[in-house]
mmCIF file of C-alpha atoms and ligand atoms in Angstrom:
data_model
loop_
_atom_site.group_PDB
_atom_site.id
_atom_site.type_symbol
_atom_site.label_atom_id
_atom_site.label_comp_id
_atom_site.label_asym_id
_atom_site.label_seq_id
_atom_site.Cartn_x
_atom_site.Cartn_y
_atom_site.Cartn_z
ATOM 1 C CA MET A 633 -1.529 55.965 -15.603
ATOM 2 C CA LEU A 634 -3.549 54.086 -12.989
ATOM 3 C CA ILE A 635 -1.374 52.174 -10.534
ATOM 4 C CA LYS A 636 -3.125 49.360 -8.696
ATOM 5 C CA SER A 637 -2.078 48.951 -5.087
ATOM 6 C CA ARG A 638 -3.362 45.345 -4.842
ATOM 7 C CA PRO A 639 -3.267 42.340 -7.183
ATOM 8 C CA PRO A 640 -6.494 41.947 -9.222
ATOM 9 C CA PHE A 641 -9.195 39.581 -7.962
ATOM 10 C CA ALA A 642 -9.941 36.580 -10.204
ATOM 11 C CA SER A 643 -13.350 38.151 -10.983
ATOM 12 C CA GLU A 644 -11.559 41.160 -12.491
ATOM 13 C CA ILE A 645 -9.593 39.097 -14.976
ATOM 14 C CA THR A 646 -11.847 36.077 -15.522
ATOM 15 C CA PRO A 647 -15.388 36.180 -16.956
ATOM 16 C CA ARG A 648 -18.016 35.687 -14.232
ATOM 17 C CA GLU A 649 -19.452 32.443 -15.736
ATOM 18 C CA ILE A 650 -16.051 30.804 -15.577
ATOM 19 C CA VAL A 651 -15.432 31.857 -11.993
ATOM 20 C CA GLU A 652 -18.830 30.472 -11.011
ATOM 21 C CA SER A 653 -18.465 27.199 -12.852
ATOM 22 C CA ARG A 654 -15.112 26.759 -11.108
ATOM 23 C CA ARG A 655 -16.751 27.339 -7.736
ATOM 24 C CA ASP A 656 -19.518 24.833 -8.513
ATOM 25 C CA PHE A 657 -16.910 22.386 -9.589
ATOM 26 C CA MET A 658 -14.819 22.810 -6.433
ATOM 27 C CA ARG A 659 -17.972 22.323 -4.348
ATOM 28 C CA HIS A 660 -18.766 19.170 -6.286
ATOM 29 C CA LEU A 661 -15.267 17.898 -5.622
ATOM 30 C CA ALA A 662 -15.550 18.609 -1.909
ATOM 31 C CA VAL A 663 -18.761 16.609 -1.430
ATOM 32 C CA GLY A 664 -18.141 13.778 -3.907
ATOM 33 C CA SER A 665 -17.010 10.492 -2.433
ATOM 34 C CA VAL A 666 -15.160 9.348 -5.560
ATOM 35 C CA ALA A 667 -13.207 11.743 -7.735
ATOM 36 C CA SER A 668 -12.923 11.028 -11.450
ATOM 37 C CA ALA A 669 -9.832 11.607 -13.566
ATOM 38 C CA ALA A 670 -11.601 14.280 -15.609
ATOM 39 C CA VAL A 671 -12.586 16.053 -12.424
ATOM 40 C CA ILE A 672 -9.057 15.769 -11.113
ATOM 41 C CA GLU A 673 -7.508 17.075 -14.297
ATOM 42 C CA MET A 674 -9.784 20.091 -14.150
ATOM 43 C CA ALA A 675 -8.994 20.586 -10.463
ATOM 44 C CA GLN A 676 -5.302 20.493 -11.174
ATOM 45 C CA ARG A 677 -5.616 23.048 -13.923
ATOM 46 C CA GLU A 678 -7.694 25.146 -11.573
ATOM 47 C CA ALA A 679 -5.158 24.806 -8.778
ATOM 48 C CA PHE A 680 -2.345 25.685 -11.158
ATOM 49 C CA ALA A 681 -4.231 28.751 -12.381
ATOM 50 C CA GLN A 682 -4.728 29.875 -8.799
ATOM 51 C CA ASN A 683 -1.194 29.001 -7.794
ATOM 52 C CA SER A 684 -2.585 26.929 -4.921
ATOM 53 C CA THR A 685 -2.377 23.367 -3.688
ATOM 54 C CA ILE A 686 -3.563 20.427 -5.796
ATOM 55 C CA ALA A 687 -6.933 18.677 -5.731
ATOM 56 C CA ARG A 688 -8.403 17.094 -2.644
ATOM 57 C CA LEU A 689 -9.042 13.355 -2.649
ATOM 58 C CA PRO A 690 -11.924 12.279 -0.403
ATOM 59 C CA ALA A 691 -11.016 9.315 1.810
ATOM 60 C CA THR A 692 -12.141 7.551 4.969
ATOM 61 C CA ALA A 693 -9.597 7.062 7.741
ATOM 62 C CA ASN A 694 -8.948 3.368 8.380
ATOM 63 C CA PRO A 695 -8.798 2.977 12.188
ATOM 64 C CA ALA A 696 -6.548 -0.087 11.845
ATOM 65 C CA TYR A 697 -3.782 2.151 10.508
ATOM 66 C CA VAL A 698 -3.443 5.117 12.803
ATOM 67 C CA LEU A 699 -0.256 5.923 14.727
ATOM 68 C CA SER A 700 0.220 7.842 17.941
ATOM 69 C CA GLU A 701 3.464 9.264 16.542
ATOM 70 C CA LYS A 702 3.436 12.829 15.265
ATOM 71 C CA LYS A 703 2.869 13.127 11.519
ATOM 72 C CA THR A 704 5.648 14.576 9.410
ATOM 73 C CA SER A 705 4.756 18.040 8.146
ATOM 74 C CA TYR A 706 3.413 18.292 4.587
ATOM 75 C CA LYS A 707 6.294 20.603 3.789
ATOM 76 C CA ASP A 708 8.952 18.108 4.898
ATOM 77 C CA ALA A 709 7.196 15.206 3.170
ATOM 78 C CA THR A 710 7.038 17.101 -0.119
ATOM 79 C CA THR A 711 10.442 18.778 -0.168
ATOM 80 C CA TYR A 712 12.745 16.045 1.180
ATOM 81 C CA ASN A 713 12.334 13.304 -1.426
ATOM 82 C CA ASN A 714 14.091 10.509 -3.221
ATOM 83 C CA TYR A 715 13.044 10.408 -6.873
ATOM 84 C CA TYR A 716 16.129 9.966 -8.980
ATOM 85 C CA GLU A 717 14.289 10.566 -12.263
ATOM 86 C CA PHE A 718 14.173 14.187 -11.094
ATOM 87 C CA GLY A 719 17.668 14.395 -9.581
ATOM 88 C CA THR A 720 19.634 12.898 -6.720
ATOM 89 C CA ASP A 721 19.411 15.743 -4.194
ATOM 90 C CA LYS A 722 16.549 15.620 -1.719
ATOM 91 C CA ALA A 723 15.336 19.037 -2.915
ATOM 92 C CA ASP A 724 15.507 18.156 -6.636
ATOM 93 C CA PRO A 725 12.142 16.378 -7.044
ATOM 94 C CA ALA A 726 10.156 19.313 -5.590
ATOM 95 C CA GLU A 727 12.106 21.691 -7.812
ATOM 96 C CA ASN A 728 12.045 19.666 -11.032
ATOM 97 C CA ALA A 729 8.820 17.633 -11.017
ATOM 98 C CA GLY A 730 6.322 20.512 -10.977
ATOM 99 C CA LYS A 731 5.505 20.319 -14.685
ATOM 100 C CA PHE A 732 5.537 16.517 -14.961
ATOM 101 C CA LYS A 733 2.308 15.510 -16.710
ATOM 102 C CA SER A 734 0.706 12.984 -14.393
ATOM 103 C CA HIS A 735 -2.770 13.184 -16.009
ATOM 104 C CA PRO A 736 -4.096 11.568 -18.133
ATOM 105 C CA TRP A 737 -2.435 8.299 -17.082
ATOM 106 C CA THR A 738 -2.864 4.593 -17.723
ATOM 107 C CA VAL A 739 -1.443 1.504 -16.031
ATOM 108 C CA ARG A 740 -0.945 -1.752 -17.881
ATOM 109 C CA ILE A 741 -1.438 -4.995 -15.924
ATOM 110 C CA GLU A 742 -0.049 -7.998 -17.750
ATOM 111 C CA GLY A 743 2.070 -11.153 -17.554
ATOM 112 C CA GLU A 744 0.738 -14.158 -15.659
ATOM 113 C CA VAL A 745 -2.878 -12.951 -15.650
ATOM 114 C CA LYS A 746 -5.936 -14.301 -17.429
ATOM 115 C CA LYS A 747 -7.284 -10.819 -18.094
ATOM 116 C CA PRO A 748 -4.530 -8.370 -19.025
ATOM 117 C CA VAL A 749 -5.890 -4.855 -18.901
ATOM 118 C CA THR A 750 -4.990 -1.205 -19.318
ATOM 119 C CA LEU A 751 -6.685 0.922 -16.672
ATOM 120 C CA ASP A 752 -6.963 4.668 -16.626
ATOM 121 C CA LEU A 753 -6.859 6.731 -13.475
ATOM 122 C CA ASP A 754 -10.620 7.147 -13.468
ATOM 123 C CA LYS A 755 -11.033 3.370 -13.117
ATOM 124 C CA LEU A 756 -8.319 3.140 -10.488
ATOM 125 C CA LEU A 757 -9.928 5.843 -8.382
ATOM 126 C CA LYS A 758 -13.234 3.943 -8.422
ATOM 127 C CA LEU A 759 -11.928 0.415 -7.985
ATOM 128 C CA ALA A 760 -12.183 0.373 -4.187
ATOM 129 C CA PRO A 761 -12.997 2.865 -1.430
ATOM 130 C CA ILE A 762 -10.090 5.242 -0.807
ATOM 131 C CA GLU A 763 -8.753 4.936 2.733
ATOM 132 C CA GLU A 764 -6.422 7.128 4.711
ATOM 133 C CA ARG A 765 -3.673 5.116 6.374
ATOM 134 C CA VAL A 766 -0.928 6.635 8.458
ATOM 135 C CA TYR A 767 2.241 4.652 7.772
ATOM 136 C CA ARG A 768 5.872 5.021 8.742
ATOM 137 C CA LEU A 769 8.278 5.282 5.812
ATOM 138 C CA ARG A 770 11.831 4.149 6.662
ATOM 139 C CA CYS A 771 14.559 4.960 4.153
ATOM 140 C CA VAL A 772 17.680 2.812 3.992
ATOM 141 C CA GLU A 773 19.697 6.033 4.379
ATOM 142 C CA GLY A 774 18.676 6.171 8.041
ATOM 143 C CA TRP A 775 15.762 8.626 8.147
ATOM 144 C CA SER A 776 12.044 8.115 8.518
ATOM 145 C CA MET A 777 8.730 9.939 8.195
ATOM 146 C CA VAL A 778 5.111 9.367 9.265
ATOM 147 C CA ILE A 779 2.693 10.131 6.445
ATOM 148 C CA PRO A 780 -1.095 9.930 5.985
ATOM 149 C CA TRP A 781 -1.319 8.099 2.645
ATOM 150 C CA LEU A 782 -4.523 7.689 0.604
ATOM 151 C CA GLY A 783 -5.310 4.573 -1.403
ATOM 152 C CA TYR A 784 -6.451 0.966 -1.010
ATOM 153 C CA SER A 785 -4.860 -2.448 -0.705
ATOM 154 C CA LEU A 786 -3.120 -3.466 -3.928
ATOM 155 C CA SER A 787 -4.860 -6.847 -3.588
ATOM 156 C CA HIS A 788 -8.141 -5.211 -4.751
ATOM 157 C CA LEU A 789 -6.494 -4.490 -8.079
ATOM 158 C CA LEU A 790 -4.719 -7.829 -8.440
ATOM 159 C CA LYS A 791 -7.965 -9.715 -7.796
ATOM 160 C CA GLN A 792 -9.491 -8.005 -10.852
ATOM 161 C CA VAL A 793 -7.121 -9.553 -13.374
ATOM 162 C CA GLU A 794 -7.334 -13.257 -12.382
ATOM 163 C CA LEU A 795 -3.822 -14.523 -11.856
ATOM 164 C CA THR A 796 -2.610 -17.688 -13.566
ATOM 165 C CA GLY A 797 -1.197 -20.528 -11.456
ATOM 166 C CA ASP A 798 2.309 -19.409 -12.456
ATOM 167 C CA ALA A 799 2.084 -15.919 -10.940
ATOM 168 C CA ARG A 800 4.635 -15.783 -8.100
ATOM 169 C CA TYR A 801 6.036 -12.229 -8.206
ATOM 170 C CA VAL A 802 4.755 -8.771 -9.046
ATOM 171 C CA GLU A 803 6.965 -6.285 -10.879
ATOM 172 C CA PHE A 804 6.297 -2.536 -10.847
ATOM 173 C CA THR A 805 7.696 -0.278 -13.564
ATOM 174 C CA SER A 806 7.876 3.492 -13.148
ATOM 175 C CA ALA A 807 7.493 6.070 -15.912
ATOM 176 C CA ASN A 808 10.637 6.787 -17.889
ATOM 177 C CA ASP A 809 10.417 10.012 -19.846
ATOM 178 C CA PRO A 810 13.811 11.717 -20.152
ATOM 179 C CA GLN A 811 12.176 14.722 -21.797
ATOM 180 C CA GLN A 812 10.179 15.450 -18.674
ATOM 181 C CA MET A 813 12.536 13.840 -16.163
ATOM 182 C CA PRO A 814 16.007 15.397 -16.160
ATOM 183 C CA GLY A 815 17.444 12.701 -13.872
ATOM 184 C CA ALA A 816 16.424 9.971 -16.313
ATOM 185 C CA ARG A 817 19.008 11.406 -18.726
ATOM 186 C CA SER A 818 21.745 10.463 -16.263
ATOM 187 C CA ARG A 819 23.221 7.034 -15.685
ATOM 188 C CA VAL A 820 22.779 7.039 -11.941
ATOM 189 C CA LEU A 821 20.418 4.017 -12.274
ATOM 190 C CA GLN A 822 19.227 1.816 -15.107
ATOM 191 C CA TRP A 823 15.914 3.206 -16.346
ATOM 192 C CA PRO A 824 13.048 2.612 -16.069
ATOM 193 C CA TYR A 825 12.988 2.267 -12.279
ATOM 194 C CA VAL A 826 11.756 -1.237 -11.492
ATOM 195 C CA GLU A 827 10.822 -2.769 -8.166
ATOM 196 C CA ALA A 828 9.130 -6.050 -7.285
ATOM 197 C CA LEU A 829 7.484 -8.030 -4.506
ATOM 198 C CA ARG A 830 6.766 -11.685 -3.928
ATOM 199 C CA LEU A 831 3.070 -12.341 -4.656
ATOM 200 C CA ASP A 832 2.152 -12.911 -0.992
ATOM 201 C CA GLU A 833 3.827 -9.603 -0.076
ATOM 202 C CA ALA A 834 1.915 -7.812 -2.825
ATOM 203 C CA MET A 835 -1.374 -9.370 -1.660
ATOM 204 C CA HIS A 836 -0.788 -8.469 1.995
ATOM 205 C CA PRO A 837 -3.446 -5.955 3.093
ATOM 206 C CA LEU A 838 -0.764 -3.497 4.258
ATOM 207 C CA THR A 839 0.581 -3.082 0.707
ATOM 208 C CA LEU A 840 -1.068 0.124 -0.443
ATOM 209 C CA LEU A 841 -1.793 1.245 -3.965
ATOM 210 C CA THR A 842 -1.321 4.899 -3.200
ATOM 211 C CA LEU A 843 -3.092 7.751 -4.992
ATOM 212 C CA GLY A 844 -2.788 10.561 -2.485
ATOM 213 C CA MET A 845 -1.432 11.910 0.789
ATOM 214 C CA TYR A 846 -2.535 14.506 3.360
ATOM 215 C CA GLY A 847 -6.082 14.552 1.951
ATOM 216 C CA GLU A 848 -4.961 15.404 -1.592
ATOM 217 C CA LEU A 849 -3.851 13.674 -4.753
ATOM 218 C CA LEU A 850 -0.159 12.816 -4.714
ATOM 219 C CA PRO A 851 2.127 15.705 -5.566
ATOM 220 C CA ASN A 852 4.420 14.904 -8.494
ATOM 221 C CA GLN A 853 7.514 14.688 -6.292
ATOM 222 C CA ASN A 854 5.866 11.947 -4.200
ATOM 223 C CA GLY A 855 5.025 9.783 -7.206
ATOM 224 C CA ALA A 856 1.849 11.116 -8.848
ATOM 225 C CA PRO A 857 -0.487 9.828 -9.978
ATOM 226 C CA LEU A 858 0.083 6.452 -8.348
ATOM 227 C CA ARG A 859 2.815 4.746 -6.383
ATOM 228 C CA LEU A 860 3.242 1.833 -4.074
ATOM 229 C CA MET A 861 3.649 2.053 -0.311
ATOM 230 C CA VAL A 862 5.037 -1.052 1.406
ATOM 231 C CA PRO A 863 5.554 0.141 4.972
ATOM 232 C CA TRP A 864 7.586 -2.783 6.353
ATOM 233 C CA LYS A 865 10.237 -2.448 3.643
ATOM 234 C CA TYR A 866 12.822 0.237 2.955
ATOM 235 C CA GLY A 867 11.376 3.164 1.021
ATOM 236 C CA PHE A 868 13.019 2.254 -2.274
ATOM 237 C CA LYS A 869 10.671 -0.735 -2.721
ATOM 238 C CA SER A 870 7.787 1.730 -3.076
ATOM 239 C CA ALA A 871 8.022 2.650 -6.762
ATOM 240 C CA LYS A 872 6.606 5.988 -7.899
ATOM 241 C CA ALA A 873 4.633 6.972 -11.042
ATOM 242 C CA ILE A 874 3.810 3.358 -11.938
ATOM 243 C CA VAL A 875 2.944 2.651 -15.582
ATOM 244 C CA LYS A 876 3.125 -1.155 -15.612
ATOM 245 C CA ILE A 877 2.388 -3.997 -13.205
ATOM 246 C CA ARG A 878 3.561 -7.395 -14.445
ATOM 247 C CA LEU A 879 2.914 -10.755 -12.815
ATOM 248 C CA THR A 880 5.833 -13.132 -13.279
ATOM 249 C CA LYS A 881 6.882 -16.690 -12.613
ATOM 250 C CA ASP A 882 10.518 -15.821 -11.878
ATOM 251 C CA GLN A 883 11.941 -13.264 -9.476
ATOM 252 C CA PRO A 884 12.241 -9.978 -11.417
ATOM 253 C CA ARG A 885 15.436 -7.939 -11.596
ATOM 254 C CA THR A 886 15.050 -4.716 -9.632
ATOM 255 C CA SER A 887 16.829 -1.392 -10.192
ATOM 256 C CA TRP A 888 18.720 -1.051 -6.907
ATOM 257 C CA ASN A 889 19.629 -4.721 -6.755
ATOM 258 C CA VAL A 890 21.046 -4.504 -10.288
ATOM 259 C CA ALA A 891 22.922 -1.295 -9.395
ATOM 260 C CA ASN A 892 24.540 -2.763 -6.282
ATOM 261 C CA PRO A 893 23.551 -6.291 -5.217
ATOM 262 C CA ALA A 894 25.797 -6.217 -2.133
ATOM 263 C CA GLU A 895 23.947 -3.193 -0.755
ATOM 264 C CA TYR A 896 20.347 -3.774 -1.870
ATOM 265 C CA GLY A 897 18.736 -7.177 -1.544
ATOM 266 C CA PHE A 898 15.491 -8.277 -3.164
ATOM 267 C CA TYR A 899 13.519 -8.401 0.085
ATOM 268 C CA SER A 900 14.756 -5.194 1.712
ATOM 269 C CA ASN A 901 12.663 -5.680 4.824
ATOM 270 C CA VAL A 902 13.430 -3.097 7.484
ATOM 271 C CA ASN A 903 15.751 -5.018 9.797
ATOM 272 C CA PRO A 904 17.758 -3.313 12.564
ATOM 273 C CA GLU A 905 20.053 -6.365 12.734
ATOM 274 C CA VAL A 906 21.291 -6.197 9.158
ATOM 275 C CA ASP A 907 23.330 -3.086 8.486
ATOM 276 C CA HIS A 908 23.715 -1.601 5.048
ATOM 277 C CA PRO A 909 27.461 -1.411 4.258
ATOM 278 C CA ARG A 910 27.338 2.391 4.520
ATOM 279 C CA TRP A 911 24.506 3.087 6.960
ATOM 280 C CA SER A 912 23.633 1.445 10.281
ATOM 281 C CA GLN A 913 20.051 0.224 10.321
ATOM 282 C CA ALA A 914 19.829 0.045 14.142
ATOM 283 C CA SER A 915 18.398 3.550 14.549
ATOM 284 C CA GLU A 916 16.860 6.332 12.522
ATOM 285 C CA ARG A 917 16.366 10.079 12.418
ATOM 286 C CA ARG A 918 12.724 11.212 12.190
ATOM 287 C CA ILE A 919 12.607 14.019 9.646
ATOM 288 C CA GLY A 920 11.405 17.305 11.143
ATOM 289 C CA GLU A 921 11.117 15.946 14.657
ATOM 290 C CA ASP A 922 14.745 15.587 15.695
ATOM 291 C CA GLY A 923 17.574 17.944 14.896
ATOM 292 C CA PHE A 924 20.808 16.468 13.603
ATOM 293 C CA LEU A 925 22.229 16.477 17.131
ATOM 294 C CA SER A 926 19.148 14.971 18.780
ATOM 295 C CA ARG A 927 18.720 11.421 19.983
ATOM 296 C CA LYS A 928 17.795 8.944 17.268
ATOM 297 C CA ARG A 929 14.921 6.465 17.459
ATOM 298 C CA LYS A 930 15.502 2.746 17.570
ATOM 299 C CA THR A 931 14.516 1.108 14.305
ATOM 300 C CA LEU A 932 11.952 -1.664 14.746
ATOM 301 C CA MET A 933 11.949 -5.033 12.983
ATOM 302 C CA PHE A 934 9.699 -4.777 9.901
ATOM 303 C CA ASN A 935 9.483 -1.061 10.723
ATOM 304 C CA GLY A 936 7.106 -2.016 13.541
ATOM 305 C CA TYR A 937 4.674 -3.937 11.274
ATOM 306 C CA SER A 938 5.163 -7.268 13.035
ATOM 307 C CA GLU A 939 1.997 -8.694 11.451
ATOM 308 C CA VAL A 940 4.037 -9.501 8.323
ATOM 309 C CA ALA A 941 6.488 -11.779 10.175
ATOM 310 C CA GLY A 942 4.595 -14.897 9.065
ATOM 311 C CA LEU A 943 5.446 -14.147 5.426
ATOM 312 C CA TYR A 944 9.077 -14.948 6.219
ATOM 313 C CA SER A 945 8.858 -17.893 8.605
ATOM 314 C CA GLY A 946 11.723 -20.302 8.071
ATOM 315 C CA MET A 947 13.754 -17.757 6.064
ATOM 316 C CA ASP A 948 17.173 -16.504 7.137
ATOM 317 C CA LEU A 949 16.575 -12.758 6.858
ATOM 318 C CA LYS A 950 20.271 -12.009 7.332
ATOM 319 C CA LYS A 951 21.089 -13.860 4.117
ATOM 320 C CA LEU A 952 17.890 -12.911 2.306
ATOM 321 C CA PHE A 953 18.153 -9.212 3.190
HETATM 322 N N1 MTE B 1708 10.485 5.514 -7.318
HETATM 323 C C1 MTE B 1708 11.092 5.937 -8.437
HETATM 324 N N2 MTE B 1708 10.471 5.755 -9.611
HETATM 325 N N3 MTE B 1708 12.310 6.542 -8.413
HETATM 326 C C2 MTE B 1708 12.998 6.732 -7.247
HETATM 327 O O1 MTE B 1708 14.122 7.268 -7.263
HETATM 328 N N4 MTE B 1708 13.004 6.415 -4.806
HETATM 329 C C3 MTE B 1708 12.573 5.490 -3.754
HETATM 330 C C4 MTE B 1708 11.051 5.394 -3.648
HETATM 331 N N5 MTE B 1708 10.456 5.301 -4.964
HETATM 332 C C5 MTE B 1708 12.394 6.276 -6.033
HETATM 333 C C6 MTE B 1708 11.095 5.690 -6.119
HETATM 334 C C7 MTE B 1708 13.146 5.818 -2.451
HETATM 335 S S1 MTE B 1708 14.821 5.545 -2.267
HETATM 336 C C8 MTE B 1708 12.383 6.271 -1.409
HETATM 337 S S2 MTE B 1708 13.045 6.457 0.165
HETATM 338 C C9 MTE B 1708 10.974 6.638 -1.596
HETATM 339 O O2 MTE B 1708 10.559 6.547 -2.968
HETATM 340 C C10 MTE B 1708 10.753 8.069 -1.147
HETATM 341 O O3 MTE B 1708 9.399 8.430 -1.192
HETATM 342 P P1 MTE B 1708 8.986 9.925 -0.793
HETATM 343 O O4 MTE B 1708 9.806 10.849 -1.620
HETATM 344 O O5 MTE B 1708 7.521 10.032 -1.086
HETATM 345 O O6 MTE B 1708 9.290 10.076 0.672
#
């Protein structure tokens, strides 16, 4: 019997035409400025078959959103996650979300809009130029990361649907599929995961409809295929795997606020002066950069994004935390 001393090359197990069409396709993806959902689905299948990383998402760096701070490593950003639909341990999402089917995908936009619409990922990817923005993410648990996100301002999407005069809040609903999401079978939160912003917060240019990170489409554990990123608020406001965006007249109920209103307010702006009952908010540990025994960083008001201060003028942010 012949014993092979090396694993077979793809060309030995895959017909030549298929190998070549894959190569053409990968080349096409590399040079294209806008990826389509069909292209992405094929790329993901390809990546899966090759046991490699997922598809690249072409983007242009936005110079307004660069940071001099060191970026968190891809490994840390994709293995230390909060995504309770896949478990409550930081390692659970990377372990359990691998097979989550994030393509094809549609998002429903409804409520106080003149043109309710269901958009598929293809449309979302083409709606506005994809930018890379390096944002800090500050979790209420006292840690932070610096991540190059890919997407565009949520306002581009909201402008498409023509809001009615009664639209004052925007509610974001995450996918809820207990068959695919083991954590969604538990009662740790009320499902689906729901978060919300005031309309002016949602329209602020910083609020990012996020489709990728580190030059690639979002990995499942980080909220594929689309999530929010609101960098001046605690991480839990940034809902993952969004299936519905609803414009409302009244302030929506949100998952963490329902679970524990004393600990999680509606606004949840990063604020070093308002401690969470269990965790000080005055300082933070940067994941990957500092060891557990190292000096912590001071947390900045609005996570350092002072340009949003005007949204809250006249408000008592200690009461409206
Ligand atoms: N979205 C959903 N659907 N479910 C979640 O459990 N966790 C939130 C937020 N979005 C969460 C979610 C919390 S607490 C944080 S800190 C961030 O996602 C973490 O994002 P990351 O894993 O990409 O760092």
